[in-house]
C-alpha positions as CSV (number, residue, x, y, z in Angstrom):
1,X,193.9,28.1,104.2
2,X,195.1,24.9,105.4
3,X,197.2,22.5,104.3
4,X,200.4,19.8,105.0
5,X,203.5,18.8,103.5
6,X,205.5,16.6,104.3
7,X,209.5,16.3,103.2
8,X,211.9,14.7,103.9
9,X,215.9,15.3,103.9
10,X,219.2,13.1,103.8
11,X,222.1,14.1,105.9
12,X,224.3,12.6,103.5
13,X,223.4,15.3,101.0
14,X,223.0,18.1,103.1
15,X,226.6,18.7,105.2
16,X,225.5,22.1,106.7
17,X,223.0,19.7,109.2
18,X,224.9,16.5,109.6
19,X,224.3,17.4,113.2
20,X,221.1,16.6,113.2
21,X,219.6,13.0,114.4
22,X,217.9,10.9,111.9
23,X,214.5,10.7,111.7
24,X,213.8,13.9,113.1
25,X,210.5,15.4,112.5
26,X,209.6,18.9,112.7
27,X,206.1,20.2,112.9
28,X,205.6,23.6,112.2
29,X,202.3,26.1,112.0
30,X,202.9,28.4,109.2
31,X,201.4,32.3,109.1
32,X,202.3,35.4,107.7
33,X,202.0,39.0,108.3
34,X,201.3,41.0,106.0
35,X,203.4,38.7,103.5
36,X,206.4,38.3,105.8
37,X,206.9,34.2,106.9
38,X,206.6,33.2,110.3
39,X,207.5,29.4,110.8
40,X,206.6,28.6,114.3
41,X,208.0,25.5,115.1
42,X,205.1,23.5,117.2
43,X,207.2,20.0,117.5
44,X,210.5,17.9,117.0
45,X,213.2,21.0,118.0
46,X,215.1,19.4,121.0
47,X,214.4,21.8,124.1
48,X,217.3,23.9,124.6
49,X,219.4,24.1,127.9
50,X,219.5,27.3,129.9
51,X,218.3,29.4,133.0
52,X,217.3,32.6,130.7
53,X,215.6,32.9,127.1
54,X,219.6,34.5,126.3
55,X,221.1,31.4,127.7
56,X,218.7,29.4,125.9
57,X,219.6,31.5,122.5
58,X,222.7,31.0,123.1
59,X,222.7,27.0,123.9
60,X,220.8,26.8,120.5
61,X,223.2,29.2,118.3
62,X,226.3,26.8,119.7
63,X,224.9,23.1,119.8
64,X,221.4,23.4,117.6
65,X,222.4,25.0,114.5
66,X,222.0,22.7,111.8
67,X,217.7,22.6,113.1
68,X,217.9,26.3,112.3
69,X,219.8,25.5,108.6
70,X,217.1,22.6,108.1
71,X,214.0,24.3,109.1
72,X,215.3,28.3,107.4
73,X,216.9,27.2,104.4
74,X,215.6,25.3,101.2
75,X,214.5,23.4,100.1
76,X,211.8,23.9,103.2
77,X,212.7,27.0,103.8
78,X,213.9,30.3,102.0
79,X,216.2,33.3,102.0
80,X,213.3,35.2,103.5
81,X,212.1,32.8,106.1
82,X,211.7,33.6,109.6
83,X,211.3,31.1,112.4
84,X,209.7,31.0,116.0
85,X,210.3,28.6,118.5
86,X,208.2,28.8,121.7
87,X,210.2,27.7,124.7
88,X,209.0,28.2,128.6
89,X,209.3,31.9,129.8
90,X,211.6,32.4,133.2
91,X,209.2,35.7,133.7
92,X,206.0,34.5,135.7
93,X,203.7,36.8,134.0
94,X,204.6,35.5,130.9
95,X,202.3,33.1,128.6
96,X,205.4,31.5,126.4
97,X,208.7,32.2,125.5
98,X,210.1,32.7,122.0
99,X,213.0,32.1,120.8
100,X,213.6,34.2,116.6
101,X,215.4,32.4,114.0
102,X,216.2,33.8,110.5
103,X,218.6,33.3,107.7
104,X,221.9,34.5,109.4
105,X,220.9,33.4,113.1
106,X,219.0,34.6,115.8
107,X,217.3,37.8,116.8
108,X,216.0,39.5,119.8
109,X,213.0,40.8,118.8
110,X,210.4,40.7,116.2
111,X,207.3,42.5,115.3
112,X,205.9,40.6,112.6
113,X,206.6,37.2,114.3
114,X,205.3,38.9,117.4
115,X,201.4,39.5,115.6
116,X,201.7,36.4,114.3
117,X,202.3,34.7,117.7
118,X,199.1,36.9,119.5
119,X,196.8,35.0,117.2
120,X,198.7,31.9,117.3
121,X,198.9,31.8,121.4
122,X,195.0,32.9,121.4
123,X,193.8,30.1,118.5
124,X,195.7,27.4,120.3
125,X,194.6,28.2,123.5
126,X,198.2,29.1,125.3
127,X,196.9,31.7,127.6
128,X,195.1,31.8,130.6
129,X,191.7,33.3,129.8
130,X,190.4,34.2,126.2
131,X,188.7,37.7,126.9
132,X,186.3,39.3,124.0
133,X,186.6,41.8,123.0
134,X,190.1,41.5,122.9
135,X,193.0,38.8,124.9
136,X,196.0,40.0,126.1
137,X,199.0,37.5,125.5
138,X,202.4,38.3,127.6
139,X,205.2,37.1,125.1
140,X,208.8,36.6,126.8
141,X,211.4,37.3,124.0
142,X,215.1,37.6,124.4
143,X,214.7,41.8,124.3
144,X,212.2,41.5,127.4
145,X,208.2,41.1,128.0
146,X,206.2,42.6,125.2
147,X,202.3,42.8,125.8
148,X,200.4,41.7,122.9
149,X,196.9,42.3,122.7
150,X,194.7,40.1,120.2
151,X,191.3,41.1,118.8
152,X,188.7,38.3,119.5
153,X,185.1,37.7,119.0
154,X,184.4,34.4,121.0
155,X,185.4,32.7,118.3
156,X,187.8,34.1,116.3
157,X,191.1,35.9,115.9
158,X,191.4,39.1,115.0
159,X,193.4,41.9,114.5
160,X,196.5,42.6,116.5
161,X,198.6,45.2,118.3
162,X,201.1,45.2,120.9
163,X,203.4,47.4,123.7
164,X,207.4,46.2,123.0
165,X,210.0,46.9,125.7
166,X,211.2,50.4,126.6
167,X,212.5,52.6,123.3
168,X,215.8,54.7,123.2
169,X,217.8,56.9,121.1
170,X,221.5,55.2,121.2
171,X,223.2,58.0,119.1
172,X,221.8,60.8,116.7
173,X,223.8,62.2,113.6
174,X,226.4,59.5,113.9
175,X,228.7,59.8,110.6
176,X,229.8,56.8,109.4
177,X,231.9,56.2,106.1
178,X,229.8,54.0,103.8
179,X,230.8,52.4,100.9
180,X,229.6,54.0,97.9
181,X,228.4,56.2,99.3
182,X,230.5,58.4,101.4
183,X,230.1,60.1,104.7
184,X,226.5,59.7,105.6
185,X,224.4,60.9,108.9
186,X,222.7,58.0,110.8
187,X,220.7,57.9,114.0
188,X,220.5,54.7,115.7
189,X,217.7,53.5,118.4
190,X,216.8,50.7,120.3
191,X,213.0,48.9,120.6
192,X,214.0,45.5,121.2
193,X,216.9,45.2,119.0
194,X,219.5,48.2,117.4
195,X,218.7,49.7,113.9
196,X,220.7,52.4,112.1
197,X,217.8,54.6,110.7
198,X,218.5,57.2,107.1
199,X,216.8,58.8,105.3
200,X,216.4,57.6,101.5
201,X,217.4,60.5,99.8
202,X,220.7,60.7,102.0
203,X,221.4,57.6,99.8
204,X,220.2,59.2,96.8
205,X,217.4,56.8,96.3
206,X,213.1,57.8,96.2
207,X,211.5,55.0,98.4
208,X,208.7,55.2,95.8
209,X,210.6,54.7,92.5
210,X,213.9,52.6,93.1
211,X,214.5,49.2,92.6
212,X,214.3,47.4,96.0
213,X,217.0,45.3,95.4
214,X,219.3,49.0,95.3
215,X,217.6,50.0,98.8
216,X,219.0,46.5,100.1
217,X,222.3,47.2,98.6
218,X,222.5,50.8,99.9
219,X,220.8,49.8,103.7
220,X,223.2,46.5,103.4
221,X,226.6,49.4,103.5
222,X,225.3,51.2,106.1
223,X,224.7,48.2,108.3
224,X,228.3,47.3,107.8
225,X,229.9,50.5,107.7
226,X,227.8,51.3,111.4
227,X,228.5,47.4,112.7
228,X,232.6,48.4,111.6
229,X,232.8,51.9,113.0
230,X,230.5,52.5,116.1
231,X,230.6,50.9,119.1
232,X,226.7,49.9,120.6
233,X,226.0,49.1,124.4
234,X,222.9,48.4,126.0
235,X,221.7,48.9,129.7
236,X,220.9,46.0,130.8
237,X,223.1,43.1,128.6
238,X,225.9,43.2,126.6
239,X,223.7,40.3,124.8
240,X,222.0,42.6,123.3
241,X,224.4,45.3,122.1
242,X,224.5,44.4,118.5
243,X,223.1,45.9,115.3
244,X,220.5,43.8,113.9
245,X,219.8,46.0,110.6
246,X,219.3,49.3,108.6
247,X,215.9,51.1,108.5
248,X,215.8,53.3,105.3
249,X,212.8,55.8,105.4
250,X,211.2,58.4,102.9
251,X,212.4,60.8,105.0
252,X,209.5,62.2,106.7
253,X,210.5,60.9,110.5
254,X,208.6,63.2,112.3
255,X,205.5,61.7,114.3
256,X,202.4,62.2,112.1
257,X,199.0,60.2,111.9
258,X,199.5,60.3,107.8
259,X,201.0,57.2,106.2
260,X,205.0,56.7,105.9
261,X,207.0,54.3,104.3
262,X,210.0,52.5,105.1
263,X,211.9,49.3,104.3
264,X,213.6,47.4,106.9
265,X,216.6,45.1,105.9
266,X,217.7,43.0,108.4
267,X,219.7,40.0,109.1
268,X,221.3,38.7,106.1
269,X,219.9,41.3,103.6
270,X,215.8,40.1,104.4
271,X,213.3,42.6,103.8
272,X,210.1,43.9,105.7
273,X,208.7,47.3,105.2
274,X,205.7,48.9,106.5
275,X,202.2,48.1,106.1
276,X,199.1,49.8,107.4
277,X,197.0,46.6,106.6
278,X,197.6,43.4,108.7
279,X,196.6,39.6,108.3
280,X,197.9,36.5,108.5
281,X,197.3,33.2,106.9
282,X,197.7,29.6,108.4
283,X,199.7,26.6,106.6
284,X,200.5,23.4,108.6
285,X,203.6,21.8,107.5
286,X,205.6,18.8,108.1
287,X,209.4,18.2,107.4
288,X,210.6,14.8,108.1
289,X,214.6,14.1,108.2
């Protein structure tokens, strides 16, 4: 489906981006995944200063925040909105650079926004070669170079999958006090970004009967009480030692080719969970300032 909007947006009324310049216009390709949003942001965000896709991340987080509170929030925007701006990639194997945007700021990695941007890069014509019956599409994100490889006919987009950056297990059976909950046992790994990982019915909920807004609450205390009581590093930059979420799980972890579910909260208290069907929808939109 496609479609424009256009809106447009006084900074007298809106404090929160009286840093922005007037008549600004941002031009955005809309998709989803699955249902969750990916804005990508095709025009109007000033191009950000800095050597590395970090620096870069950085530059925007201290001098471009109010385009991330006009383009994320509403009225253009919502709390579940997650936004992708393509910048150029340091890495010469690389076919763009991304730079994740959310509701509370800025991630490393993303594997929602990452599908979406396969068939994005591939429909726009942003790599080298378009190969049938699939393109590969090298996507530089803050976490690293993830291989993306997009199903493709000749003439159309298809289906997506893709190889992230190297895996680890941080910590295993980390006790943490949660509020509300008590003492509970958490494992935390790294694929691109930190999550704590638990198992549902450590929280006393059933992934398949409780309300999600309780498995937000419940994952919400365990991303604070693990953010306030352990320490995370990684490897290669301390840029990327943070906790970006809680993944709560129905508690079967081990690998298995049967279907699992988890929910994923993230950021400020946005939701994915997992799928096994993925497709994405385009929307072109226009917001005028």
């Amino acid at each position: 489906m496609l479609a424009k909007l256009s809106l447009q947006m006084s900074a007298k009324t809106s404090p929160a981006t009286t840093d922005l310049q007037h008549n600004v216009t941002i031009r955005t390709t809309e998709m989803h995944t699955s249902g969750e949003p990916v804005r990508i942001i095709d025009s109007g965000f000033p191009q950000p200063n800095g050597s590395t896709l970090l620096e870069k991340r950085n530059y925007i987080r201290q001098h471009l925040d109010s385009y991330r509170k006009f383009i994320m929030f509403e009225p253009r925007g919502h709390y579940d909105m997650y936004g992708a701006l393509l910048v150029k990639p340091e890495i010469a194997e690389a076919d763009i650079g991304v730079i994740f945007m959310h509701n509370e700021g800025y991630s490393t990695m993303c594997g929602h926004a990452v599908i979406a941007l396969g068939r994005y890069a591939v429909d726009k014509g942003l790599v080298a070669a378009r190969t049938c019956p699939e393109t590969k599409v090298a996507i530089q994100c803050p976490c690293g170079l993830v291989q993306v490889f997009v199903q493709f006919d000749g003439n159309k987009t298809g289906s997506v999958r893709f190889h992230s950056v190297p895996a680890f297990v941080f910590k295993t059976d980390v006790a943490v006090g949660v509020e509300g909950f008590g003492e509970v046992k958490v494992d935390i790994s790294y694929g691109g970004a930190f999550y704590a990982f638990v198992a549902a019915e450590k929280l006393g909920l059933n992934l398949e009967t409780a309300c999600i807004r309780d498995v937000v609450d419940a994952a919400d205390a365990v991303t604070a009480a693990v953010k306030s009581q352990v320490e995370i590093s990684h490897p290669a930059s301390s840029e990327l030692a943070f906790l970006y979420g809680t993944i709560v799980t129905d508690g079967r972890d081990d690998f298995s080719e049967d279907a699992t579910t988890n929910v994923c909260v993230f950021a400020d208290r946005q939701v994915g969970a997992v799928l096994e069907t993925i497709r994405e929808s385009y929307i072109h939109v226009e917001c005028k300032h």
